[in-house]
Amino acid sequence: MSSRPTPSRRPLSGEGPVILHSATDPRWLPLALEHFDAVLVDHAHCEKKAAANALSLLQAYPDLPGLPAQMARLAREESAHLARVLDLMEARGLTLTKDAGDPYAQGLQKLVRTPAAERRTDRLLVAAIIEARSCERLSLLAEGLTDPALARFYGELAQSEDGHQSLFFRLAVTASGGDDAPVRERMEWMLDHEARVLEDIGVRAAIH
């Protein structure tokens, strides 16, 4: 029998359109707080890849209405978040290690279809789901950290991620011709698989 948490339709990621199907394992937050330095390093890599992904989407889909300007702004915002995380790391005497890869993001990338139109929609939905999960995890950190400045910082980041998941969902709908029904259906299928990806990875001292 699977030990996956019971699916929840509660808006774990905020009030945006991506409602996660499973809550983060309750063991994650104590582990993340105990190994917060490792989480910080992983967080820096996440912000770096978020900025790079925004520029990659801009490069791949410059003709999608609204995407170029939005991705340019998003890359700038994620780069600013990266700089703030790097400042926190420096203050704690940490250095950025080589990126070992993210099995969570890699698992979601396997869901992306090959045909060009479907691939565009799926890439945007994967980005939305990653932002939604990040929002949930950063919110948990904001609630669990005892340092007021750190808690405030992670609360601000969680709000940003909530806006990002909504942005990516809207762009996915635009990419699919403006009808959100098939996009939501596809997203629900992907969210079922996202819950399984998390279960397979297990509890890690990382953002995902």
mmCIF file of C-alpha atoms in Angstrom:
data_model
loop_
_atom_site.group_PDB
_atom_site.id
_atom_site.type_symbol
_atom_site.label_atom_id
_atom_site.label_comp_id
_atom_site.label_asym_id
_atom_site.label_seq_id
_atom_site.Cartn_x
_atom_site.Cartn_y
_atom_site.Cartn_z
ATOM 1 C CA MET A 1 0.000 0.000 0.000
ATOM 2 C CA SER A 2 1.291 3.477 -0.865
ATOM 3 C CA SER A 3 2.302 5.771 1.972
ATOM 4 C CA ARG A 4 1.578 8.855 -0.115
ATOM 5 C CA PRO A 5 -0.344 11.515 1.872
ATOM 6 C CA THR A 6 -4.062 11.636 1.217
ATOM 7 C CA PRO A 7 -4.703 13.991 -1.732
ATOM 8 C CA SER A 8 -5.805 17.424 -0.629
ATOM 9 C CA ARG A 9 -7.739 20.003 -2.622
ATOM 10 C CA ARG A 10 -6.858 22.695 -0.122
ATOM 11 C CA PRO A 11 -4.962 25.573 -1.835
ATOM 12 C CA LEU A 12 -1.603 24.660 -0.329
ATOM 13 C CA SER A 13 0.172 27.052 -2.666
ATOM 14 C CA GLY A 14 -2.001 30.063 -1.982
ATOM 15 C CA GLU A 15 -4.998 31.302 -3.930
ATOM 16 C CA GLY A 16 -3.565 30.656 -7.401
ATOM 17 C CA PRO A 17 -4.781 28.051 -9.897
ATOM 18 C CA VAL A 18 -2.281 25.280 -9.028
ATOM 19 C CA ILE A 19 -3.754 23.354 -6.098
ATOM 20 C CA LEU A 20 -1.308 20.674 -5.042
ATOM 21 C CA HIS A 21 -2.639 17.142 -4.666
ATOM 22 C CA SER A 22 -0.493 16.283 -1.638
ATOM 23 C CA ALA A 23 0.893 18.200 1.294
ATOM 24 C CA THR A 24 4.581 18.137 2.125
ATOM 25 C CA ASP A 25 5.483 15.323 4.507
ATOM 26 C CA PRO A 26 5.394 16.726 8.076
ATOM 27 C CA ARG A 27 8.922 15.398 8.606
ATOM 28 C CA TRP A 28 10.285 17.826 6.014
ATOM 29 C CA LEU A 29 10.209 21.053 8.039
ATOM 30 C CA PRO A 30 12.093 19.734 11.113
ATOM 31 C CA LEU A 31 14.709 18.229 8.784
ATOM 32 C CA ALA A 32 15.003 21.461 6.782
ATOM 33 C CA LEU A 33 15.408 23.534 9.949
ATOM 34 C CA GLU A 34 17.993 21.144 11.370
ATOM 35 C CA HIS A 35 20.021 21.279 8.139
ATOM 36 C CA PHE A 36 19.197 24.829 7.144
ATOM 37 C CA ASP A 37 22.672 25.509 5.708
ATOM 38 C CA ALA A 38 22.178 22.677 3.204
ATOM 39 C CA VAL A 39 18.728 24.018 2.380
ATOM 40 C CA LEU A 40 20.191 27.479 1.753
ATOM 41 C CA VAL A 41 22.713 26.099 -0.726
ATOM 42 C CA ASP A 42 19.979 24.132 -2.497
ATOM 43 C CA HIS A 43 17.773 27.225 -2.486
ATOM 44 C CA ALA A 44 20.484 29.207 -4.262
ATOM 45 C CA HIS A 45 20.628 26.592 -6.991
ATOM 46 C CA CYS A 46 16.829 26.687 -7.288
ATOM 47 C CA GLU A 47 16.798 30.468 -7.771
ATOM 48 C CA LYS A 48 19.633 30.194 -10.316
ATOM 49 C CA LYS A 49 17.729 27.588 -12.331
ATOM 50 C CA ALA A 50 14.477 29.564 -12.106
ATOM 51 C CA ALA A 51 16.188 32.577 -13.682
ATOM 52 C CA ALA A 52 17.775 30.377 -16.346
ATOM 53 C CA ASN A 53 14.449 28.698 -17.114
ATOM 54 C CA ALA A 54 12.754 32.064 -17.627
ATOM 55 C CA LEU A 55 15.402 33.044 -20.178
ATOM 56 C CA SER A 56 15.158 29.621 -21.817
ATOM 57 C CA LEU A 57 11.396 30.039 -22.254
ATOM 58 C CA LEU A 58 11.942 33.513 -23.678
ATOM 59 C CA GLN A 59 14.434 32.059 -26.146
ATOM 60 C CA ALA A 60 12.152 29.174 -27.130
ATOM 61 C CA TYR A 61 8.812 30.997 -27.371
ATOM 62 C CA PRO A 62 9.360 34.682 -28.241
ATOM 63 C CA ASP A 63 6.134 34.744 -30.259
ATOM 64 C CA LEU A 64 3.809 33.802 -27.380
ATOM 65 C CA PRO A 65 1.855 36.975 -26.466
ATOM 66 C CA GLY A 66 3.030 38.400 -23.152
ATOM 67 C CA LEU A 67 5.764 35.843 -22.571
ATOM 68 C CA PRO A 68 8.916 37.780 -23.547
ATOM 69 C CA ALA A 69 8.370 40.750 -21.247
ATOM 70 C CA GLN A 70 7.075 38.568 -18.420
ATOM 71 C CA MET A 71 10.027 36.185 -18.638
ATOM 72 C CA ALA A 72 12.513 39.058 -18.785
ATOM 73 C CA ARG A 73 11.008 40.490 -15.593
ATOM 74 C CA LEU A 74 10.891 37.058 -13.983
ATOM 75 C CA ALA A 75 14.550 36.342 -14.772
ATOM 76 C CA ARG A 76 15.477 39.653 -13.174
ATOM 77 C CA GLU A 77 13.379 38.910 -10.079
ATOM 78 C CA GLU A 78 14.753 35.391 -9.659
ATOM 79 C CA SER A 79 18.303 36.717 -10.075
ATOM 80 C CA ALA A 80 17.602 39.239 -7.320
ATOM 81 C CA HIS A 81 16.360 36.413 -5.086
ATOM 82 C CA LEU A 82 19.539 34.478 -5.878
ATOM 83 C CA ALA A 83 21.661 37.456 -4.845
ATOM 84 C CA ARG A 84 19.819 37.695 -1.520
ATOM 85 C CA VAL A 85 20.258 33.983 -0.821
ATOM 86 C CA LEU A 86 23.961 34.237 -1.684
ATOM 87 C CA ASP A 87 24.253 37.136 0.775
ATOM 88 C CA LEU A 88 22.693 34.958 3.475
ATOM 89 C CA MET A 89 25.111 32.172 2.643
ATOM 90 C CA GLU A 90 28.102 34.494 2.815
ATOM 91 C CA ALA A 91 26.994 35.791 6.204
ATOM 92 C CA ARG A 92 26.897 32.186 7.447
ATOM 93 C CA GLY A 93 30.283 31.325 5.943
ATOM 94 C CA LEU A 94 28.826 29.101 3.222
ATOM 95 C CA THR A 95 29.964 28.734 -0.369
ATOM 96 C CA LEU A 96 27.982 27.644 -3.393
ATOM 97 C CA THR A 97 28.834 24.051 -4.248
ATOM 98 C CA LYS A 98 28.525 22.410 -7.645
ATOM 99 C CA ASP A 99 24.914 21.739 -8.541
ATOM 100 C CA ALA A 100 24.224 18.037 -8.025
ATOM 101 C CA GLY A 101 20.900 18.261 -9.857
ATOM 102 C CA ASP A 102 17.312 18.250 -8.654
ATOM 103 C CA PRO A 103 15.563 14.845 -8.857
ATOM 104 C CA TYR A 104 12.220 16.586 -8.313
ATOM 105 C CA ALA A 105 12.518 18.857 -11.345
ATOM 106 C CA GLN A 106 14.026 16.004 -13.351
ATOM 107 C CA GLY A 107 11.031 13.834 -12.515
ATOM 108 C CA LEU A 108 8.615 16.505 -13.690
ATOM 109 C CA GLN A 109 10.546 17.084 -16.902
ATOM 110 C CA LYS A 110 9.868 13.468 -17.852
ATOM 111 C CA LEU A 111 6.164 14.361 -18.093
ATOM 112 C CA VAL A 112 6.736 16.877 -20.896
ATOM 113 C CA ARG A 113 5.401 15.704 -24.257
ATOM 114 C CA THR A 114 7.502 15.838 -27.427
ATOM 115 C CA PRO A 115 5.310 17.544 -30.107
ATOM 116 C CA ALA A 116 6.062 21.266 -30.254
ATOM 117 C CA ALA A 117 2.653 22.642 -29.215
ATOM 118 C CA GLU A 118 2.182 20.148 -26.389
ATOM 119 C CA ARG A 119 5.773 20.632 -25.276
ATOM 120 C CA ARG A 120 5.245 24.382 -24.923
ATOM 121 C CA THR A 121 2.139 23.935 -22.784
ATOM 122 C CA ASP A 122 3.765 21.245 -20.645
ATOM 123 C CA ARG A 123 6.933 23.267 -20.036
ATOM 124 C CA LEU A 124 4.822 26.136 -18.745
ATOM 125 C CA LEU A 125 2.736 23.816 -16.558
ATOM 126 C CA VAL A 126 5.833 22.166 -15.096
ATOM 127 C CA ALA A 127 7.131 25.629 -14.227
ATOM 128 C CA ALA A 128 3.786 26.470 -12.584
ATOM 129 C CA ILE A 129 3.840 23.283 -10.498
ATOM 130 C CA ILE A 130 7.433 23.828 -9.372
ATOM 131 C CA GLU A 131 6.541 27.366 -8.296
ATOM 132 C CA ALA A 132 3.479 26.085 -6.427
ATOM 133 C CA ARG A 133 5.495 23.494 -4.521
ATOM 134 C CA SER A 134 8.186 26.078 -3.814
ATOM 135 C CA CYS A 135 5.513 28.404 -2.468
ATOM 136 C CA GLU A 136 4.308 25.721 -0.072
ATOM 137 C CA ARG A 137 7.809 24.850 1.131
ATOM 138 C CA LEU A 138 8.924 28.471 1.549
ATOM 139 C CA SER A 139 5.728 29.198 3.482
ATOM 140 C CA LEU A 140 6.575 26.333 5.828
ATOM 141 C CA LEU A 141 10.050 27.759 6.360
ATOM 142 C CA ALA A 142 8.584 31.191 7.048
ATOM 143 C CA GLU A 143 6.380 29.659 9.747
ATOM 144 C CA GLY A 144 9.129 27.494 11.239
ATOM 145 C CA LEU A 145 12.167 29.785 11.315
ATOM 146 C CA THR A 146 12.719 31.513 14.654
ATOM 147 C CA ASP A 147 14.869 34.317 13.255
ATOM 148 C CA PRO A 148 12.389 37.140 12.449
ATOM 149 C CA ALA A 149 14.410 38.484 9.519
ATOM 150 C CA LEU A 150 14.742 35.049 7.926
ATOM 151 C CA ALA A 151 11.074 34.276 8.519
ATOM 152 C CA ARG A 152 10.083 37.569 6.889
ATOM 153 C CA PHE A 153 12.397 36.902 3.935
ATOM 154 C CA TYR A 154 10.912 33.483 3.280
ATOM 155 C CA GLY A 155 7.406 34.817 3.665
ATOM 156 C CA GLU A 156 8.131 37.410 0.976
ATOM 157 C CA LEU A 157 9.571 34.740 -1.313
ATOM 158 C CA ALA A 158 6.529 32.518 -0.818
ATOM 159 C CA GLN A 159 4.278 35.360 -1.962
ATOM 160 C CA SER A 160 6.437 35.820 -5.049
ATOM 161 C CA GLU A 161 6.248 32.117 -5.894
ATOM 162 C CA ASP A 162 2.463 32.230 -5.567
ATOM 163 C CA GLY A 163 2.373 34.959 -8.192
ATOM 164 C CA HIS A 164 4.775 33.045 -10.429
ATOM 165 C CA GLN A 165 2.665 29.890 -10.488
ATOM 166 C CA SER A 166 -0.350 31.958 -11.555
ATOM 167 C CA LEU A 167 1.713 33.615 -14.287
ATOM 168 C CA PHE A 168 2.901 30.305 -15.735
ATOM 169 C CA PHE A 169 -0.616 28.877 -15.676
ATOM 170 C CA ARG A 170 -1.981 31.914 -17.540
ATOM 171 C CA LEU A 171 0.759 31.581 -20.140
ATOM 172 C CA ALA A 172 -0.059 27.872 -20.556
ATOM 173 C CA VAL A 173 -3.688 28.785 -21.221
ATOM 174 C CA THR A 174 -2.586 31.401 -23.759
ATOM 175 C CA ALA A 175 -0.310 28.835 -25.406
ATOM 176 C CA SER A 176 -3.288 26.460 -25.728
ATOM 177 C CA GLY A 177 -5.504 28.979 -27.463
ATOM 178 C CA GLY A 178 -7.197 30.559 -24.450
ATOM 179 C CA ASP A 179 -9.355 27.622 -23.328
ATOM 180 C CA ASP A 180 -8.396 26.759 -19.771
ATOM 181 C CA ALA A 181 -10.429 23.521 -19.506
ATOM 182 C CA PRO A 182 -7.953 21.228 -21.335
ATOM 183 C CA VAL A 183 -5.052 22.977 -19.610
ATOM 184 C CA ARG A 184 -6.573 22.321 -16.189
ATOM 185 C CA GLU A 185 -7.203 18.694 -17.140
ATOM 186 C CA ARG A 186 -3.586 18.290 -18.185
ATOM 187 C CA MET A 187 -2.396 20.029 -15.026
ATOM 188 C CA GLU A 188 -4.452 17.723 -12.805
ATOM 189 C CA TRP A 189 -2.813 14.718 -14.472
ATOM 190 C CA MET A 190 0.618 16.247 -13.929
ATOM 191 C CA LEU A 191 -0.166 17.048 -10.291
ATOM 192 C CA ASP A 192 -1.036 13.401 -9.642
ATOM 193 C CA HIS A 193 2.385 12.471 -10.988
ATOM 194 C CA GLU A 194 4.063 15.287 -9.046
ATOM 195 C CA ALA A 195 2.794 13.753 -5.805
ATOM 196 C CA ARG A 196 4.307 10.414 -6.822
ATOM 197 C CA VAL A 197 7.614 12.051 -7.723
ATOM 198 C CA LEU A 198 7.804 13.540 -4.221
ATOM 199 C CA GLU A 199 6.986 10.195 -2.669
ATOM 200 C CA ASP A 200 9.691 8.459 -4.689
ATOM 201 C CA ILE A 201 12.312 11.077 -3.748
ATOM 202 C CA GLY A 202 11.540 10.928 -0.053
ATOM 203 C CA VAL A 203 12.203 13.597 2.569
ATOM 204 C CA ARG A 204 15.326 15.653 1.798
ATOM 205 C CA ALA A 205 16.994 18.745 3.290
ATOM 206 C CA ALA A 206 16.245 20.641 0.087
ATOM 207 C CA ILE A 207 13.579 22.962 -1.256
ATOM 208 C CA HIS A 208 12.091 20.106 -3.288
#
